[in-house]
Coordinates of C-alpha atoms in Angstrom, one line a residue:
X1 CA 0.0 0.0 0.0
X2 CA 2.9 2.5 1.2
X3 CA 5.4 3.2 -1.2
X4 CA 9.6 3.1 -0.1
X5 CA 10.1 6.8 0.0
X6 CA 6.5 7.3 2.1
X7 CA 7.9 4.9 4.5
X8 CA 10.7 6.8 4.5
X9 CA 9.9 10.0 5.1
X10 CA 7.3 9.0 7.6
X11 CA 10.4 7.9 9.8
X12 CA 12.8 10.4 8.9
X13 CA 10.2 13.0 10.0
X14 CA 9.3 11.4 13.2
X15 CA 12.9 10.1 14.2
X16 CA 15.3 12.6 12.6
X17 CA 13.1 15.6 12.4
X18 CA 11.2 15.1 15.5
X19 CA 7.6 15.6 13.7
X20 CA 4.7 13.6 15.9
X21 CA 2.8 11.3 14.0
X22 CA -0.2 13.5 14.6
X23 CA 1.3 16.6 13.2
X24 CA 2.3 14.2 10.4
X25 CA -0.8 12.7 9.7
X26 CA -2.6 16.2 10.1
X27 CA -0.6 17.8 7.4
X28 CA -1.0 14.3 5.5
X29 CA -5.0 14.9 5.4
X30 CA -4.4 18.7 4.2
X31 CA -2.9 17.1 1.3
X32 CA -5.8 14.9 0.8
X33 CA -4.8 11.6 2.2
X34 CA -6.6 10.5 4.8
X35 CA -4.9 8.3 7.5
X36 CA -5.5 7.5 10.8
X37 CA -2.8 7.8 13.5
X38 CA -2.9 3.8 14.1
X39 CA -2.4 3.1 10.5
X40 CA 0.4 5.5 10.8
X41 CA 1.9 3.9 13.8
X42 CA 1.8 0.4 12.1
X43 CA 3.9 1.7 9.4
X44 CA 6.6 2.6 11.7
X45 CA 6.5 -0.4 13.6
X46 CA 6.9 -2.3 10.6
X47 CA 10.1 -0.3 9.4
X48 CA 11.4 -1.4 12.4
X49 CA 11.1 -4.8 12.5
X50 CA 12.7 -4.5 8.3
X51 CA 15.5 -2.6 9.3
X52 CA 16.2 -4.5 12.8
X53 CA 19.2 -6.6 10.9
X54 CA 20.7 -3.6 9.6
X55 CA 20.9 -2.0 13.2
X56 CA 22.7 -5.0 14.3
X57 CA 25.6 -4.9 11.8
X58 CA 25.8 -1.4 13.1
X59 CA 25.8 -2.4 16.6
X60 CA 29.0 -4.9 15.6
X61 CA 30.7 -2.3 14.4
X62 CA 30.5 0.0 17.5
X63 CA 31.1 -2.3 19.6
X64 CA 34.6 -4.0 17.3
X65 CA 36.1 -0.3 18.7
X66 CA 39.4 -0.1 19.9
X67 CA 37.5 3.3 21.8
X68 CA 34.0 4.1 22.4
X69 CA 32.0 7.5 24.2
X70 CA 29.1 6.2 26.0
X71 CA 26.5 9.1 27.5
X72 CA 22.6 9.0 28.6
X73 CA 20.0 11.1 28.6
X74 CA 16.4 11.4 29.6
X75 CA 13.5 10.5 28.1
X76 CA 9.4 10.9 29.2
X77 CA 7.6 7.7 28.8
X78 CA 3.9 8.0 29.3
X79 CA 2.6 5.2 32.2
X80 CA -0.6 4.9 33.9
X81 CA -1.9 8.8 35.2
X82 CA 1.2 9.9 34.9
X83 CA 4.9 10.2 32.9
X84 CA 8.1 8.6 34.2
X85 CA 11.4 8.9 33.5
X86 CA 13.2 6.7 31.4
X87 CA 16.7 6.6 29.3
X88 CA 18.2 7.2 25.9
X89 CA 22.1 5.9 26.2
X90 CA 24.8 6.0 23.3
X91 CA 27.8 4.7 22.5
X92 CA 29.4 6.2 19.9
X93 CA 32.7 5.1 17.8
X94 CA 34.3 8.2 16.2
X95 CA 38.0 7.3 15.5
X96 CA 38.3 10.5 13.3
X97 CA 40.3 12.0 16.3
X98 CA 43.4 10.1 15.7
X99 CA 43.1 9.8 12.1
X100 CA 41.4 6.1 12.3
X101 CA 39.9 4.9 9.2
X102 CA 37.4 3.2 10.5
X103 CA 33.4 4.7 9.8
X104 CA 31.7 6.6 12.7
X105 CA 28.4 4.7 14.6
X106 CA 26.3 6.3 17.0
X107 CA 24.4 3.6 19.0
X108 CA 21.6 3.9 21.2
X109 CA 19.8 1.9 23.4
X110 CA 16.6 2.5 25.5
X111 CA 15.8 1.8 29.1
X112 CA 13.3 2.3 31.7
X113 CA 15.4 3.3 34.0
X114 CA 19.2 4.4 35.3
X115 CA 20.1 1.7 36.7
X116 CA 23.8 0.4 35.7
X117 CA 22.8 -2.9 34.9
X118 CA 21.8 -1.2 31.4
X119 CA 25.2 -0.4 30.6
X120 CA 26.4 -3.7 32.0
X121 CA 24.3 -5.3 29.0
X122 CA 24.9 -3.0 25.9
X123 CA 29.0 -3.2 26.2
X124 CA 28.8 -6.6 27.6
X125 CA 31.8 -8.5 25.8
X126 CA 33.1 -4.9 25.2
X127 CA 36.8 -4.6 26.8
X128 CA 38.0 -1.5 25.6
X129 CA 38.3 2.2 25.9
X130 CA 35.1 3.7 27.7
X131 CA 35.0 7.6 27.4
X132 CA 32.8 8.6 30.3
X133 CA 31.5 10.8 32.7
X134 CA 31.8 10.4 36.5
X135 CA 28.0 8.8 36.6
X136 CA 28.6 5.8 39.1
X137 CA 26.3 3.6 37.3
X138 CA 29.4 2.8 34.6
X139 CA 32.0 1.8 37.7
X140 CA 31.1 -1.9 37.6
X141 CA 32.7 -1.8 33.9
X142 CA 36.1 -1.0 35.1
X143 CA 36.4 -3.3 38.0
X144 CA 39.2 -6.0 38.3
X145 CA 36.5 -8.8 38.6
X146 CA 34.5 -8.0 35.7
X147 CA 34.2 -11.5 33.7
X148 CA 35.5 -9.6 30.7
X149 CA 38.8 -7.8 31.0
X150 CA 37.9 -4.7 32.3
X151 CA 37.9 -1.0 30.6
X152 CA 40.0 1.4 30.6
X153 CA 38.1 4.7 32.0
X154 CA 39.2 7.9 30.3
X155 CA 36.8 10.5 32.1
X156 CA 35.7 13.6 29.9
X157 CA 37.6 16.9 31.1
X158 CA 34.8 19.4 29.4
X159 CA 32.5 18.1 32.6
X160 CA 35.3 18.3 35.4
X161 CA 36.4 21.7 33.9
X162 CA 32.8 22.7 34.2
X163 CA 32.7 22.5 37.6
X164 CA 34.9 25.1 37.8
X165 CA 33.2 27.1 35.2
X166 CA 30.3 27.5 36.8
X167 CA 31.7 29.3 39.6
X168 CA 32.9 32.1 37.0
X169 CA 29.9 31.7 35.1
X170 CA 27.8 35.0 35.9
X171 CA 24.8 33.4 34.1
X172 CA 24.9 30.7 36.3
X173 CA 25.9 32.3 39.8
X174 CA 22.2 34.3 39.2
X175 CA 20.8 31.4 39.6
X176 CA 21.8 31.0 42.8
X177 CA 19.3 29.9 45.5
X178 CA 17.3 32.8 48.1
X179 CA 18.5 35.4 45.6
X180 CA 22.0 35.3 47.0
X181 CA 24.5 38.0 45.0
X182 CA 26.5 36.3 42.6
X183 CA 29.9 35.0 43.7
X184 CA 32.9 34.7 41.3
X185 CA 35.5 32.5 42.4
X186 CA 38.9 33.7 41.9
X187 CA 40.5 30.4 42.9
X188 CA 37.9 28.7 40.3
X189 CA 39.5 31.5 37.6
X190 CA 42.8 30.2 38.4
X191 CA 42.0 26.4 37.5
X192 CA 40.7 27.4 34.2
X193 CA 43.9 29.5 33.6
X194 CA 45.6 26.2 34.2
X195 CA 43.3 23.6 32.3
X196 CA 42.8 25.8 29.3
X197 CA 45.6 25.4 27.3
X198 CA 45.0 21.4 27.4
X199 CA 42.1 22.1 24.7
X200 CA 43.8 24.2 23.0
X201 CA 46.7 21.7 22.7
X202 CA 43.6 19.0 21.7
X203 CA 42.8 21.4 18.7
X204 CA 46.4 21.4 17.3
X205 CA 46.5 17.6 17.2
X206 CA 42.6 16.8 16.4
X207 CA 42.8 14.3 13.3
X208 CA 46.6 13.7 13.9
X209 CA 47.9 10.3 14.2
X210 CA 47.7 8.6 17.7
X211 CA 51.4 8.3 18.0
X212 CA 51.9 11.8 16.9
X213 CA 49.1 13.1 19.4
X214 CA 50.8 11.0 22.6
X215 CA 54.2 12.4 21.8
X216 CA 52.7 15.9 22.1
X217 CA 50.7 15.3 24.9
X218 CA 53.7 13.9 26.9
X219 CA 55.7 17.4 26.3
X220 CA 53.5 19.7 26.2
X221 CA 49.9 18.7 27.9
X222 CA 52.1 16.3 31.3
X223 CA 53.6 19.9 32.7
X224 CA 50.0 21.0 33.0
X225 CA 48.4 17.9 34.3
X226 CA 51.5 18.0 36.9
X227 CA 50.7 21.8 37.7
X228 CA 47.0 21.0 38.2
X229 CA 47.2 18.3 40.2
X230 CA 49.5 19.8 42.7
X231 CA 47.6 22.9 42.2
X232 CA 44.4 21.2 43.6
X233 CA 45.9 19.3 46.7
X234 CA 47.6 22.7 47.7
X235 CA 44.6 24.4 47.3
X236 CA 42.0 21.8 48.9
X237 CA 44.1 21.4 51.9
X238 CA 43.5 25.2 52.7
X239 CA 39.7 24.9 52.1
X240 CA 36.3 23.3 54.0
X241 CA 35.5 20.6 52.3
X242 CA 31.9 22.2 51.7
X243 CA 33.4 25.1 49.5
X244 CA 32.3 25.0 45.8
X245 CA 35.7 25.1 44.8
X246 CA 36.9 22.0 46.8
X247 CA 33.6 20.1 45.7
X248 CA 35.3 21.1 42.1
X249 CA 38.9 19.7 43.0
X250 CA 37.3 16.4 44.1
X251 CA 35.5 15.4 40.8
X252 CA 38.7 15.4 39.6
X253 CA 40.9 14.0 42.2
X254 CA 38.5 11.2 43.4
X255 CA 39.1 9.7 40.2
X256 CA 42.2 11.1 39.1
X257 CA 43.3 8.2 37.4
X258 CA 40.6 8.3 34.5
X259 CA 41.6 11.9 34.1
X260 CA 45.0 11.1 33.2
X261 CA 44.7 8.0 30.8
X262 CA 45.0 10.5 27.7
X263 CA 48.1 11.4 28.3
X264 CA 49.1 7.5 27.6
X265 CA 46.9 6.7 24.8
X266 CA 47.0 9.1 21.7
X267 CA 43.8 7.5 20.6
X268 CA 42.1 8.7 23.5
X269 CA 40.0 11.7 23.2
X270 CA 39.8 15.0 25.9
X271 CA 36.2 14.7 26.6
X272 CA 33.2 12.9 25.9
X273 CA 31.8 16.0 23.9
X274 CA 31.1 12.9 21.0
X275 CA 28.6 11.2 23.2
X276 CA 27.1 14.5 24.4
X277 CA 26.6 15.8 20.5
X278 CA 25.0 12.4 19.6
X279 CA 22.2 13.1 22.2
X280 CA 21.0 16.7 21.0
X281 CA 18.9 15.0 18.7
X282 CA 17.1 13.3 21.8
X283 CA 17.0 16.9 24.2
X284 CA 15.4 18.5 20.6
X285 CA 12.9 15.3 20.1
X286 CA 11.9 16.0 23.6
X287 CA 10.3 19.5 22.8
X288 CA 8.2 18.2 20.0
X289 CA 6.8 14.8 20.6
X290 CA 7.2 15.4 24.6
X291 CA 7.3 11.3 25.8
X292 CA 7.5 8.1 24.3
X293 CA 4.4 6.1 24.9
X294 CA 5.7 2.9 25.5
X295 CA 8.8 0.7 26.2
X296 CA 8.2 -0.8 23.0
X297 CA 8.3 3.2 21.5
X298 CA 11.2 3.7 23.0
X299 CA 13.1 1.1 21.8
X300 CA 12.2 2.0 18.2
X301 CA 13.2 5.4 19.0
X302 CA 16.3 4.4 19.8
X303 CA 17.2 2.5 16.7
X304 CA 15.5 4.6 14.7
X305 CA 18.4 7.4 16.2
X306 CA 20.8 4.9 15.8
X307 CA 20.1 4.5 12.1
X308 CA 20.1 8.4 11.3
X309 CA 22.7 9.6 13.6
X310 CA 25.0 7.2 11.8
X311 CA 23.7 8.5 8.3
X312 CA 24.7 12.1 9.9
X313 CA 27.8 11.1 10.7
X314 CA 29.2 9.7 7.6
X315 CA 27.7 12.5 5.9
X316 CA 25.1 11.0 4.0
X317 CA 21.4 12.1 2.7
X318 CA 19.4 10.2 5.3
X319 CA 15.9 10.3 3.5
X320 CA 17.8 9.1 0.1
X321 CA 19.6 6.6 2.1
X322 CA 16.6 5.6 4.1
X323 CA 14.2 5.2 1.0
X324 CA 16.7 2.9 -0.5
X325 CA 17.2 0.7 2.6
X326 CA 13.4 0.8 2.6
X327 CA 13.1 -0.4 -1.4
X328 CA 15.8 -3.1 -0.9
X329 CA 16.3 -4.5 2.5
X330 CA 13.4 -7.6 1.9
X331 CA 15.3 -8.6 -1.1
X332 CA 18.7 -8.5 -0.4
X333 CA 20.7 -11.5 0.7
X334 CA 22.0 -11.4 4.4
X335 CA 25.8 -11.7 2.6
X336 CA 25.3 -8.3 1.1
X337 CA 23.2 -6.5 3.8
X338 CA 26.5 -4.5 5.0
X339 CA 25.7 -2.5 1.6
X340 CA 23.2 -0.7 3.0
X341 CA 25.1 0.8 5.9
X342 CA 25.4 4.3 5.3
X343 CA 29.2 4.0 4.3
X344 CA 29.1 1.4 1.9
X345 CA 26.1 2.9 0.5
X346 CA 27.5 6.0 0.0
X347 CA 31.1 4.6 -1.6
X348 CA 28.6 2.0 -3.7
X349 CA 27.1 5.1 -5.0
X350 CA 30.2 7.0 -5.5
X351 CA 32.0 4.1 -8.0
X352 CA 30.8 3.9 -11.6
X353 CA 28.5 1.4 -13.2
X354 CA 29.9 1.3 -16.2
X355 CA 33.8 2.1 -16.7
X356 CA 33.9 4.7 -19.3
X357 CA 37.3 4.6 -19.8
X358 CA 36.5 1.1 -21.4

């Protein structure tokens, strides 16, 4: 009944536009096609289950990284008289950094909760590189006892320096609680003065080889690790532990070591701005369809941002891309389905049919 590039659309609008289906079907009946919002809803849940084997080829590649950024956000889901809160998370291979050759993947998962047991599952089997946050719920994936060898934690300096930041920030400061005056921390100014020139160093070597960006790092970005950290045990010593500022110092010294693995790994990336970047499409979904109405919802949601964020990131057409997936996916054998991932469609469509040199 529903053509390929419908179908198409109908996702790309809902999942990488962020159009509700009852905005979609609305405008749908101004054009003169009648459709009810279950029909509509059918459609989608059958491009799901068609393109499920496509989002597990991209969930093997993510997950073959040497290095992955893994984040969360939150996502309404619509229960009984009320909404809850439930979880978008991503893991997202990007080896651009250090000049890997290797195709981005954003992945993303859906849960109904926080818990840690979530990210237990998605990376289970997954023994390399985690870039991360301090969010307790990914400890369990570093531990000694882990039944797979354990990760290596590189922490993301954009949130520790934010810490520090926000006690500059005069934006944020009049936010503070019982209309206090804002406070600007000078001892808050001087940790920026010292972390600073780290991202500017990351600039200078962003796409370099990892070899290239380690021997850079160890001359010029280990004399300012050095000078920070003994910066922050001189300075917390003379503090309450209570002060902003100190609260600041300990995010970064309570787990200093996964704040220091970059300066032994070129491939390793400052922050975890990748897995943050992957999620805006989430925060801007949120605005217009407002929750997910059931698990089942989410979970589509989640591929369906898989599938598009990956298109994105490889810099290809999604709707085009999409409406060919769509037109060939039932027919294609399972030996040539890695075709249709964004990459190879895109280089497929990039080499000549016909050699017209011949």
């Amino acid at each position: 009944m529903f053509g390929p590039h419908f179908l198409a659309n109908l996702a790309f609008q809902k999942y990488g536009l962020h159009q509700p289906l009852n905005s979609q079907r609305d405008r749908l009946e101004r054009e003169g096609i009648p459709l009810s919002l279950s029909t509509l809803a059918d459609q989608i849940g059958a491009i799901s289950v068609a393109v499920k084997p496509l989002s597990l080829l991209l969930e093997a590649h993510a997950l073959a990284a040497d290095r992955l950024h893994a984040d969360d956000t939150t996502v309404p889901l619509l229960a009984k008289h009320k909404t809850e809160v439930a979880r978008i998370w991503d893991y997202v291979r990007d080896d651009r950094p250090f000049g890997g050759p290797a195709p981005p993947v954003a992945l993303c998962y859906y849960s109904r909760n926080r818990k840690g047991e979530h990210p237990r599952a998605h990376l289970a089997g997954y023994s390399g590189i985690l870039q991360v946050d301090r969010f307790a719920g990914f400890n369990e994936l570093f531990r000694d006892g882990r039944v797979e060898q354990p990760m290596t934690r590189a922490n993301c300096w954009a949130h520790g320096r934010r810490e520090f930041f926000k006690l500059v920030d005069i934006k944020q400061q009049k936010k503070r609680k019982n209309g206090a005056a804002p406070l600007i921390s000078p001892l808050a100014a001087e940790a920026l003065v010292i972390i600073n020139p780290l991202f500017a160093i990351e600039r200078d070597i962003n796409g370099k080889p990892a070899a290239e960006r380690l021997a850079v790092r160890q001359e010029r970005s280990a004399p300012i690790v050095a000078e920070l950290e003994t910066w922050m045990h001189t300075t917390r010593a003379s503090l309450s532990r209570h002060d902003a500022v100190a609260k600041a110092i300990a995010y970064f010294l309570n787990d200093w070591e996964g704040f220091t693995t970059f300066l032994a790994d070129g491939r390793i990336c400052l922050t975890n701005n990748s897995g943050e970047r992957e999620l805006r499409a989430v925060a801007r979904g949120r605005k217009a369809w407002l929750f997910v109405g059931s698990d089942r919802g989410g979970e589509r949601a989640a591929m369906m941002f898989s599938l598009f964020g990956t298109a994105r990131l490889n810099d290809v057409d999604p709707l085009a891309w999409f409406t060919d997936v769509l037109d060939r996916i039932a027919d294609i054998p399972q030996s040539r389905l890695h075709e249709l991932l964004p990459w190879e469609w895109k280089r497929l469509r990039n080499v000549p049919l016909i050699d017209e040199a011949a």
